[in-house]
Amino acid sequence: MQIAAIVQQLEALAPPVWQESYDNAGLITGSGSWECTGVLTTLDATEEVVKEAVARQCNLIVAHHPIVFGGLKKITGKNYIEKAVIAAIKKDIAIYAIHTNLDNLVIGGVNGRIAGMLGIVNGKPLLPKEGTLRKLYCFVPVDHQEAVRAAIFAAGAGVIGNYDECSFGAEGTGSFRAGEGTQPFVGQKGERHYEKEVCLQAVLPAHLSGAVVRAMIAAHPYEEVAYDLVPLANTHPNIGSGLIGELLTPMDEKQLLDRIRDVFKVPVIRHTRLTGRPVKTVAVCGGAGSFLISKALAAGANFYITADVKYHEFFDANDQLVVADIGHFESEQYTIDLLFEVLREKFRNFAVLKSDTKTNPVNYYY
Ligand SMILES: [Zn+2]
């Protein structure tokens, strides 16, 4: 199996277009055309992890964090990034990063996993991502509408929440005049023709636009298909930053802190003053999430679990919610399992391994 086949599965889960503008998700070293010998999942593709991949005969590392973020102008091995890149290239190891695109997939992604481990249900994005949905309007002769419907559904159009095959058809009359070099499906060349048509409408994820349009054209009888593809201001219910959800039964703030400490194996949690109120609504964002404190407040969260919170940012909690910084590595550690499970499920008889290297650069002395 080629590395490209594994990349394709990862990108079906979290398309690269969902990554933030500053990110560098995707294949960082190696080539999709290489034959894959095994996959190693990790948070960070450090030099140590590259060595582990070599020792365990895996030539593909699937990491959450891109080891290369900015450009590399010199590759001399003077820092951990260059060391990892040199080791990977020398040993023919491909490194693939699935980063903010996996953060932005709510249920099924990094934050959905965190919520699941803490018993938080009904998760939705805290900050829905814009520009992820489009609407297709396709004009099709009445007798051919079912074929076009089936084709666009199969390509991924028509999904709204837990409903699929959603569409709307409005009947009307289309007109056209076939010109030079045409072979019209109905009507005479050079004469205006009227045809009973249906305007078929369906919503689709923007990243599937190409596939849906190709499927529509293939199933449509006309040689020139009239259609409109329109960007929507609606947001996708499962794509965006952070997650907000509820605990099945409200709990005491200290009980929740205890649960976090046990589940995430954190020796210390930095948090704002406890409010004494029961916790029902909880927001989470794995990794650096202080940019969402105001969103968590506005959404009415009682508790916000994240990492990399700076001193002044703790004040933003305003005694209205508890902000808990549980550590960057700690918050995202289960992403290693998430990637492992996704790939093992797709490639049952293939070597998919979890890295044993603890890449957390932060240590605690207490
Ligand atoms: Zn992170």
mmCIF file of N, CA and C and ligand atoms in Angstrom, residues 64-65 99 286-288 328 332, ligand 1:
data_model
loop_
_atom_site.group_PDB
_atom_site.id
_atom_site.type_symbol
_atom_site.label_atom_id
_atom_site.label_comp_id
_atom_site.label_asym_id
_atom_site.label_seq_id
_atom_site.Cartn_x
_atom_site.Cartn_y
_atom_site.Cartn_z
ATOM 1 N N HIS A 64 0.327 14.838 15.239
ATOM 2 C CA HIS A 64 -0.662 15.916 15.352
ATOM 3 C C HIS A 64 0.019 17.254 15.020
ATOM 4 N N HIS A 65 1.132 17.536 15.655
ATOM 5 C CA HIS A 65 1.822 18.813 15.422
ATOM 6 C C HIS A 65 2.755 18.738 14.222
ATOM 7 N N HIS A 99 -3.274 18.497 11.895
ATOM 8 C CA HIS A 99 -3.224 19.423 13.029
ATOM 9 C C HIS A 99 -4.537 20.184 13.239
ATOM 10 N N GLY A 286 -8.357 21.466 23.195
ATOM 11 C CA GLY A 286 -7.049 20.848 23.378
ATOM 12 C C GLY A 286 -5.966 21.791 22.864
ATOM 13 N N GLY A 287 -4.838 21.841 23.576
ATOM 14 C CA GLY A 287 -3.737 22.712 23.163
ATOM 15 C C GLY A 287 -4.006 24.161 23.532
ATOM 16 N N ALA A 288 -3.353 25.074 22.823
ATOM 17 C CA ALA A 288 -3.412 26.497 23.153
ATOM 18 C C ALA A 288 -4.799 27.048 22.864
ATOM 19 N N HIS A 328 -0.507 21.399 27.709
ATOM 20 C CA HIS A 328 -0.725 21.210 26.266
ATOM 21 C C HIS A 328 -0.655 19.725 25.877
ATOM 22 N N GLU A 332 -3.865 16.963 24.844
ATOM 23 C CA GLU A 332 -3.962 16.371 23.503
ATOM 24 C C GLU A 332 -3.432 14.943 23.432
HETATM 25 ZN ZN ZN B 1 -1.259 21.054 20.213
#
